[in-house]
Amino acid sequence: MTTLIIINYLLFLFFFSLLSSTNADLNVADYGATGDGKTDASPSFLRAWNAACNSLESQTTLYVPRKRYFLRPVIFQGPCRSSNITVHLDGILVAPDYIEMGSTDNWLTFVGLNGVSVVGGFLDGQGAPLWLCKGSVLKKCPAGSTSLAVYSSKNVVISNLTSIDAKLYHVVVHSCENVEIEGVRIYAPDDSPNTDGIHVQNTVNVRILKTGIKTGDDCISIGPGTKNLHINRVACGPGHGISIGSLGKGLEEDGVLNVTVTNAVFTGTMNGLRIKSWGRPSNGFVKGVVFKQVVMNNVHNPILIDQNYCPWSEGCPNQNSGIKISHVTYTDIKGTSASQVAMKFDCSATSPCKGIGLKDIKLTYQHQPAESFCRNIRGIARGVITPPSCL
């Protein structure tokens, strides 16, 4: 009898837990979305989003079926009543051409949210016509639009998403907290201009995991105000590598603190691990960076600190970078360089790099010894260092 009472009680708790953690599933097709790749589905997506956002259920899933949906720029606005919204994409979202987008900054924007996940699916940014326009000196072209932007949000997950041919950046995370990006795939040709894979700025606690990026600019770019960023198991190439910066464009700028890159592979990229700052005064900084267990395959600049960045001589000739770079370590970096100078540390004369550490570096150039270059840098080398350290 006692056993029967216990079983009944446990069953009651089980069914009560199911009821108390109710789940609402919403399908964009039920809100009028036509998946023919031509009809504008953005009004239907917004109606479905508003229903999800205002849901009183503890978990809400907004489902996008396996079809092609043409979307004009959409803002998925918060705050929401539901604190756990999943946008489950089985379909392909197709962007308008650059002429219709005009000067719009972003195609798909999530803003002001707490607890949102974007899972699966494809984003087709339709960037090729804009890249062609930018390649012509006779045409005036817009800068382009980021495919997916997340602003001023907390507890965000982006997983198993594929982004192709963004007009500008593929994914931007700005002014957020607690963000995880995992299993994302990004594709654009190596000559596509300004198509950064993932850009993180003014954001705290970010993890980028198990992600593959092939693009025409930085695979991952890290802007001012980024703190506690962990990058693990990222494959980059083609592209411009993983870049902290460019920093120091303005005098007043937040610093970059605690960045870790581990188990990364770079193949045929312009850069591998780069820290880049404008060659002019700034009060920003880079501190607490760990690069560890990285493989370079024919990378032009495997290890690079460049504090004399001054494209088009824009307000920085004959000046020195004010960005203070300190406590940066490179451990177990191996592979091949596409240039003879495999390690280049070109630091500021007025703000020298300090606390730079090298350990177990093995980089070769065309089966020959490579070289290293140092200017205005202080640090320590340990273990076997190839090319020989200039610290």
Short mmCIF file of C-alpha atoms in Angstrom, two decimals:
data_model
loop_
_atom_site.label_atom_id
_atom_site.label_comp_id
_atom_site.label_asym_id
_atom_site.label_seq_id
_atom_site.Cartn_x
_atom_site.Cartn_y
_atom_site.Cartn_z
CA MET A 1 0.00 0.00 0.00
CA THR A 2 2.80 2.39 0.95
CA THR A 3 4.59 1.61 -2.32
CA LEU A 4 1.43 2.39 -4.34
CA ILE A 5 1.06 5.75 -2.59
CA ILE A 6 4.67 6.64 -3.36
CA ILE A 7 4.25 5.68 -7.03
CA ASN A 8 1.07 7.77 -7.35
CA TYR A 9 2.79 10.71 -5.69
CA LEU A 10 5.75 10.48 -8.08
CA LEU A 11 3.39 10.30 -11.06
CA PHE A 12 1.59 13.38 -9.77
CA LEU A 13 4.89 15.28 -9.51
CA PHE A 14 5.86 14.18 -13.03
CA PHE A 15 2.63 15.36 -14.66
CA PHE A 16 2.63 18.55 -12.58
CA SER A 17 6.14 19.35 -13.82
CA LEU A 18 4.98 18.86 -17.40
CA LEU A 19 2.09 21.24 -16.86
CA SER A 20 4.19 23.84 -15.07
CA SER A 21 6.82 23.92 -17.86
CA THR A 22 4.40 24.37 -20.72
CA ASN A 23 5.67 24.93 -24.21
CA ALA A 24 4.08 27.03 -26.95
CA ASP A 25 4.90 26.21 -30.59
CA LEU A 26 4.17 28.84 -33.23
CA ASN A 27 4.59 28.29 -36.97
CA VAL A 28 5.21 31.26 -39.27
CA ALA A 29 3.05 29.56 -41.91
CA ASP A 30 0.06 29.93 -39.58
CA TYR A 31 0.63 33.68 -39.67
CA GLY A 32 0.57 33.87 -43.44
CA ALA A 33 4.22 33.34 -44.42
CA THR A 34 4.54 32.11 -48.01
CA GLY A 35 7.67 30.06 -48.59
CA ASP A 36 8.17 30.64 -52.30
CA GLY A 37 11.36 32.71 -52.01
CA LYS A 38 9.66 35.70 -53.68
CA THR A 39 6.70 36.88 -51.62
CA ASP A 40 7.66 39.18 -48.74
CA ALA A 41 7.19 37.11 -45.59
CA SER A 42 8.48 39.74 -43.16
CA PRO A 43 4.99 40.92 -42.00
CA SER A 44 4.06 37.30 -41.22
CA PHE A 45 7.33 36.73 -39.36
CA LEU A 46 6.68 39.84 -37.28
CA ARG A 47 3.16 38.72 -36.41
CA ALA A 48 4.51 35.34 -35.32
CA TRP A 49 7.30 37.02 -33.36
CA ASN A 50 4.86 39.29 -31.53
CA ALA A 51 2.83 36.24 -30.54
CA ALA A 52 5.95 34.49 -29.27
CA CYS A 53 7.21 37.58 -27.50
CA ASN A 54 3.92 38.12 -25.69
CA SER A 55 3.40 34.46 -24.81
CA LEU A 56 2.88 33.68 -21.14
CA GLU A 57 4.32 30.19 -21.58
CA SER A 58 7.69 29.48 -19.97
CA GLN A 59 9.10 28.18 -23.28
CA THR A 60 8.09 29.34 -26.73
CA THR A 61 9.30 28.02 -30.09
CA LEU A 62 8.86 29.99 -33.29
CA TYR A 63 9.16 27.48 -36.12
CA VAL A 64 10.20 28.22 -39.71
CA PRO A 65 9.45 25.27 -42.02
CA ARG A 66 11.77 23.87 -44.68
CA LYS A 67 11.02 26.40 -47.44
CA ARG A 68 12.58 29.57 -48.90
CA TYR A 69 11.31 32.77 -47.31
CA PHE A 70 12.03 36.19 -48.75
CA LEU A 71 12.39 38.73 -45.97
CA ARG A 72 12.84 42.46 -46.05
CA PRO A 73 14.69 43.94 -43.03
CA VAL A 74 13.10 42.71 -39.80
CA ILE A 75 13.61 43.82 -36.18
CA PHE A 76 12.70 41.21 -33.58
CA GLN A 77 12.16 43.61 -30.71
CA GLY A 78 12.17 42.97 -26.97
CA PRO A 79 11.68 42.95 -24.10
CA CYS A 80 9.37 39.95 -24.12
CA ARG A 81 7.12 38.34 -21.56
CA SER A 82 8.59 34.96 -22.40
CA SER A 83 12.15 34.53 -21.13
CA ASN A 84 12.91 31.48 -23.27
CA ILE A 85 12.18 31.94 -26.96
CA THR A 86 13.67 29.60 -29.58
CA VAL A 87 13.60 30.57 -33.25
CA HIS A 88 13.89 27.15 -34.90
CA LEU A 89 14.89 27.53 -38.55
CA ASP A 90 14.51 24.59 -40.90
CA GLY A 91 14.12 26.92 -43.87
CA ILE A 92 16.22 29.33 -45.91
CA LEU A 93 15.83 33.07 -45.38
CA VAL A 94 16.62 35.16 -48.45
CA ALA A 95 17.62 38.84 -48.29
CA PRO A 96 16.62 41.59 -50.75
CA ASP A 97 19.22 42.94 -53.16
CA TYR A 98 21.47 45.79 -52.08
CA ILE A 99 19.52 48.41 -54.03
CA GLU A 100 16.35 47.66 -52.09
CA MET A 101 18.25 47.46 -48.80
CA GLY A 102 19.85 50.85 -49.43
CA SER A 103 21.62 52.22 -46.34
CA THR A 104 19.93 49.82 -43.91
CA ASP A 105 22.51 48.68 -41.35
CA ASN A 106 21.11 45.21 -40.66
CA TRP A 107 18.91 42.66 -42.37
CA LEU A 108 17.78 40.60 -39.36
CA THR A 109 18.04 42.26 -35.93
CA PHE A 110 17.35 40.95 -32.43
CA VAL A 111 17.35 43.69 -29.80
CA GLY A 112 16.49 44.13 -26.12
CA LEU A 113 15.97 40.45 -25.34
CA ASN A 114 16.69 38.17 -22.39
CA GLY A 115 16.70 34.47 -23.26
CA VAL A 116 16.57 33.88 -27.01
CA SER A 117 18.01 31.08 -29.18
CA VAL A 118 18.38 31.02 -32.96
CA VAL A 119 18.79 27.40 -34.03
CA GLY A 120 19.49 25.89 -37.45
CA GLY A 121 18.59 27.18 -40.88
CA PHE A 122 20.27 29.15 -43.65
CA LEU A 123 20.69 32.88 -44.18
CA ASP A 124 21.29 33.87 -47.81
CA GLY A 125 22.54 37.45 -47.78
CA GLN A 126 22.56 37.82 -51.59
CA GLY A 127 25.79 39.80 -51.40
CA ALA A 128 27.35 39.12 -54.82
CA PRO A 129 25.75 42.07 -56.71
CA LEU A 130 26.96 44.51 -54.05
CA TRP A 131 30.50 43.10 -54.15
CA LEU A 132 30.46 43.58 -57.94
CA CYS A 133 29.30 47.17 -57.45
CA LYS A 134 32.10 47.83 -54.95
CA GLY A 135 34.60 46.48 -57.46
CA SER A 136 33.64 49.16 -59.98
CA VAL A 137 35.22 52.60 -59.58
CA LEU A 138 32.42 54.13 -61.61
CA LYS A 139 29.58 53.22 -59.24
CA LYS A 140 28.51 54.66 -55.89
CA CYS A 141 27.60 51.73 -53.66
CA PRO A 142 26.17 51.47 -50.14
CA ALA A 143 28.32 49.93 -47.40
CA GLY A 144 25.98 46.96 -47.15
CA SER A 145 23.94 45.32 -44.41
CA THR A 146 24.92 42.84 -41.71
CA SER A 147 22.96 39.59 -42.12
CA LEU A 148 22.27 38.90 -38.42
CA ALA A 149 22.76 41.43 -35.62
CA VAL A 150 22.09 41.03 -31.90
CA TYR A 151 22.04 44.17 -29.77
CA SER A 152 21.53 44.94 -26.08
CA SER A 153 20.49 41.39 -25.18
CA LYS A 154 21.31 38.79 -22.53
CA ASN A 155 21.47 34.98 -22.54
CA VAL A 156 21.64 34.51 -26.29
CA VAL A 157 22.38 31.27 -28.19
CA ILE A 158 23.09 30.99 -31.92
CA SER A 159 23.64 27.39 -32.95
CA ASN A 160 23.89 25.27 -36.09
CA LEU A 161 23.15 28.26 -38.30
CA THR A 162 24.63 28.65 -41.79
CA SER A 163 25.20 32.10 -43.25
CA ILE A 164 26.22 32.57 -46.87
CA ASP A 165 27.14 35.60 -48.98
CA ALA A 166 26.47 38.39 -46.50
CA LYS A 167 26.52 41.87 -47.99
CA LEU A 168 28.67 43.05 -45.09
CA TYR A 169 29.26 41.23 -41.78
CA HIS A 170 27.61 37.85 -41.32
CA VAL A 171 26.96 38.01 -37.55
CA VAL A 172 27.36 40.97 -35.18
CA VAL A 173 27.01 40.80 -31.40
CA HIS A 174 27.02 44.25 -29.80
CA SER A 175 26.34 45.44 -26.24
CA CYS A 176 25.27 41.99 -25.03
CA GLU A 177 25.93 39.66 -22.10
CA ASN A 178 26.19 35.86 -21.95
CA VAL A 179 26.27 34.81 -25.59
CA GLU A 180 27.08 31.38 -27.03
CA ILE A 181 27.72 30.78 -30.73
CA GLU A 182 28.19 27.11 -31.56
CA GLY A 183 28.23 24.95 -34.67
CA VAL A 184 27.85 27.94 -37.00
CA ARG A 185 29.02 27.77 -40.62
CA ILE A 186 29.87 30.91 -42.59
CA TYR A 187 30.67 31.07 -46.30
CA ALA A 188 31.64 33.89 -48.67
CA PRO A 189 34.28 34.08 -51.42
CA ASP A 190 37.80 35.15 -50.45
CA ASP A 191 37.45 38.32 -52.56
CA SER A 192 34.15 39.44 -50.99
CA PRO A 193 34.87 42.81 -49.32
CA ASN A 194 34.21 43.49 -45.62
CA THR A 195 32.39 40.21 -45.05
CA ASP A 196 33.61 39.58 -41.50
CA GLY A 197 32.33 36.27 -40.17
CA ILE A 198 31.56 37.15 -36.54
CA HIS A 199 32.10 40.58 -34.97
CA VAL A 200 31.92 41.01 -31.18
CA GLN A 201 31.95 44.42 -29.53
CA ASN A 202 31.09 45.92 -26.14
CA THR A 203 29.97 42.49 -24.98
CA VAL A 204 30.74 40.44 -21.87
CA ASN A 205 30.95 36.63 -21.56
CA VAL A 206 30.95 35.21 -25.08
CA ARG A 207 31.79 31.69 -26.26
CA ILE A 208 32.38 30.83 -29.93
CA LEU A 209 32.68 27.07 -30.34
CA LYS A 210 33.00 24.47 -33.10
CA THR A 211 32.57 26.99 -35.89
CA GLY A 212 33.86 27.05 -39.47
CA ILE A 213 34.36 30.33 -41.34
CA LYS A 214 35.37 30.93 -44.95
CA THR A 215 35.09 34.57 -45.95
CA GLY A 216 36.70 37.64 -47.49
CA ASP A 217 37.65 39.51 -44.31
CA ASP A 218 38.25 38.67 -40.64
CA CYS A 219 36.86 35.30 -39.63
CA ILE A 220 36.32 36.76 -36.16
CA SER A 221 36.85 40.43 -35.33
CA ILE A 222 36.95 41.64 -31.74
CA GLY A 223 36.06 45.26 -31.09
CA PRO A 224 36.38 47.64 -28.14
CA GLY A 225 34.64 46.77 -24.89
CA THR A 226 34.84 42.99 -25.36
CA LYS A 227 35.49 41.10 -22.12
CA ASN A 228 35.70 37.39 -21.31
CA LEU A 229 35.63 35.98 -24.83
CA HIS A 230 36.45 32.29 -25.31
CA ILE A 231 37.03 30.90 -28.81
CA ASN A 232 37.57 27.15 -29.17
CA ARG A 233 37.72 24.77 -32.14
CA VAL A 234 37.34 27.34 -34.90
CA ALA A 235 38.47 26.68 -38.47
CA CYS A 236 39.27 29.82 -40.47
CA GLY A 237 40.16 30.13 -44.13
CA PRO A 238 40.05 31.73 -46.50
CA GLY A 239 39.84 35.02 -44.63
CA HIS A 240 41.90 37.51 -42.65
CA GLY A 241 42.19 35.47 -39.46
CA ILE A 242 41.11 36.26 -35.91
CA SER A 243 41.70 39.94 -35.21
CA ILE A 244 41.53 41.95 -32.02
CA GLY A 245 40.81 45.31 -33.62
CA SER A 246 41.19 47.47 -35.33
CA LEU A 247 41.30 49.45 -32.08
CA GLY A 248 42.11 53.06 -31.27
CA LYS A 249 40.24 54.80 -34.06
CA GLY A 250 38.89 57.18 -31.42
CA LEU A 251 40.60 58.80 -28.45
CA GLU A 252 38.03 57.56 -25.93
CA GLU A 253 37.60 53.81 -26.24
CA ASP A 254 36.83 50.84 -23.99
CA GLY A 255 39.49 48.18 -23.65
CA VAL A 256 39.58 44.48 -24.57
CA LEU A 257 40.07 42.15 -21.61
CA ASN A 258 40.44 38.37 -21.20
CA VAL A 259 40.34 36.80 -24.66
CA THR A 260 41.24 33.11 -25.13
CA VAL A 261 41.71 31.35 -28.47
CA THR A 262 42.39 27.60 -28.32
CA ASN A 263 42.44 24.70 -30.80
CA ALA A 264 42.07 26.89 -33.87
CA VAL A 265 43.16 26.06 -37.43
CA PHE A 266 43.98 28.67 -40.08
CA THR A 267 44.30 27.65 -43.72
CA GLY A 268 45.43 29.99 -46.49
CA THR A 269 44.49 33.12 -44.55
CA MET A 270 46.05 36.56 -44.75
CA ASN A 271 46.58 36.59 -40.98
CA GLY A 272 46.41 34.09 -38.17
CA LEU A 273 46.40 35.69 -34.72
CA ARG A 274 46.36 39.47 -35.11
CA ILE A 275 46.13 42.46 -32.78
CA LYS A 276 45.66 45.68 -34.74
CA SER A 277 45.42 49.31 -33.66
CA TRP A 278 45.37 52.64 -35.41
CA GLY A 279 48.61 54.60 -35.25
CA ARG A 280 47.23 57.51 -33.27
CA PRO A 281 46.46 58.49 -29.65
CA SER A 282 43.86 56.49 -27.73
CA ASN A 283 43.22 55.52 -24.12
CA GLY A 284 42.16 51.94 -24.99
CA PHE A 285 43.95 48.73 -24.08
CA VAL A 286 44.31 45.00 -24.73
CA LYS A 287 45.08 42.86 -21.69
CA GLY A 288 44.96 39.19 -20.74
CA VAL A 289 45.01 37.39 -24.11
CA VAL A 290 45.84 33.68 -24.47
CA PHE A 291 46.54 32.05 -27.86
CA LYS A 292 47.12 28.31 -27.40
CA GLN A 293 47.28 25.15 -29.52
CA VAL A 294 46.88 26.75 -32.93
CA VAL A 295 47.77 25.31 -36.35
CA MET A 296 48.80 27.52 -39.28
CA ASN A 297 48.59 26.17 -42.84
CA ASN A 298 50.28 28.52 -45.32
CA VAL A 299 49.25 31.68 -43.46
CA HIS A 300 50.77 34.96 -44.63
CA ASN A 301 51.11 36.53 -41.17
CA PRO A 302 50.74 33.75 -38.59
CA ILE A 303 51.48 35.95 -35.54
CA LEU A 304 51.05 39.70 -35.87
CA ILE A 305 50.78 42.77 -33.67
CA ASP A 306 50.39 45.87 -35.80
CA GLN A 307 50.12 49.19 -33.96
CA ASN A 308 50.77 51.28 -37.04
CA TYR A 309 47.51 50.63 -38.88
CA CYS A 310 46.76 53.70 -40.99
CA PRO A 311 44.72 52.94 -44.12
CA TRP A 312 44.48 55.76 -46.63
CA SER A 313 46.66 57.88 -44.26
CA GLU A 314 43.45 58.80 -42.47
CA GLY A 315 44.39 61.14 -39.61
CA CYS A 316 47.30 59.09 -38.32
CA PRO A 317 50.57 59.67 -40.22
CA ASN A 318 53.57 60.47 -38.01
CA GLN A 319 51.69 59.55 -34.81
CA ASN A 320 51.91 56.65 -32.37
CA SER A 321 49.19 54.30 -31.14
CA GLY A 322 48.02 54.91 -27.61
CA ILE A 323 46.56 51.40 -27.23
CA LYS A 324 48.33 49.63 -24.34
CA ILE A 325 48.91 45.94 -25.14
CA SER A 326 49.98 43.73 -22.24
CA HIS A 327 49.96 40.16 -20.94
CA VAL A 328 49.52 38.37 -24.27
CA THR A 329 50.81 34.79 -24.51
CA TYR A 330 51.37 32.51 -27.50
CA THR A 331 51.74 28.79 -26.66
CA ASP A 332 52.04 25.75 -28.94
CA ILE A 333 51.63 27.59 -32.26
CA LYS A 334 52.74 25.38 -35.15
CA GLY A 335 52.60 25.20 -38.93
CA THR A 336 53.70 27.02 -42.07
CA SER A 337 54.01 30.66 -43.01
CA ALA A 338 53.41 32.01 -46.51
CA SER A 339 55.89 34.84 -45.82
CA GLN A 340 59.40 34.77 -44.44
CA VAL A 341 58.49 36.87 -41.39
CA ALA A 342 56.30 34.46 -39.44
CA MET A 343 56.20 36.50 -36.22
CA LYS A 344 55.89 40.28 -36.41
CA PHE A 345 55.52 42.52 -33.37
CA ASP A 346 55.33 46.12 -34.58
CA CYS A 347 54.36 47.94 -31.38
CA SER A 348 53.95 51.59 -30.47
CA ALA A 349 56.94 53.75 -29.58
CA THR A 350 54.95 55.57 -26.89
CA SER A 351 52.97 52.55 -25.63
CA PRO A 352 55.28 49.54 -26.04
CA CYS A 353 53.85 46.04 -25.83
CA LYS A 354 54.57 44.56 -22.38
CA GLY A 355 54.36 41.11 -20.86
CA ILE A 356 54.37 39.25 -24.19
CA GLY A 357 55.08 35.53 -23.79
CA LEU A 358 56.19 32.92 -26.32
CA LYS A 359 56.36 29.20 -25.60
CA ASP A 360 56.82 26.25 -27.96
CA ILE A 361 56.48 27.99 -31.32
CA LYS A 362 57.32 26.13 -34.54
CA LEU A 363 56.64 28.04 -37.74
CA THR A 364 58.51 27.38 -40.99
CA TYR A 365 58.61 29.13 -44.37
CA GLN A 366 58.79 26.98 -47.51
CA HIS A 367 60.65 24.26 -45.59
CA GLN A 368 63.22 26.86 -44.52
CA PRO A 369 63.78 28.79 -41.33
CA ALA A 370 61.41 31.70 -40.97
CA GLU A 371 62.16 35.05 -39.35
CA SER A 372 60.77 37.19 -36.55
CA PHE A 373 60.55 40.97 -36.23
CA CYS A 374 60.29 43.03 -33.03
CA ARG A 375 59.91 46.71 -32.38
CA ASN A 376 59.00 48.36 -29.07
CA ILE A 377 58.16 45.12 -27.29
CA ARG A 378 59.08 43.53 -23.96
CA GLY A 379 58.53 39.89 -23.13
CA ILE A 380 59.91 36.43 -22.43
CA ALA A 381 60.39 33.37 -24.66
CA ARG A 382 60.44 29.84 -23.24
CA GLY A 383 60.89 26.40 -24.77
CA VAL A 384 61.72 25.82 -28.42
CA ILE A 385 61.00 28.91 -30.52
CA THR A 386 61.16 28.71 -34.33
CA PRO A 387 61.80 31.18 -35.83
CA PRO A 388 64.23 32.40 -33.16
CA SER A 389 62.61 34.86 -30.81
CA CYS A 390 63.45 38.54 -31.12
CA LEU A 391 62.05 39.37 -27.68
#
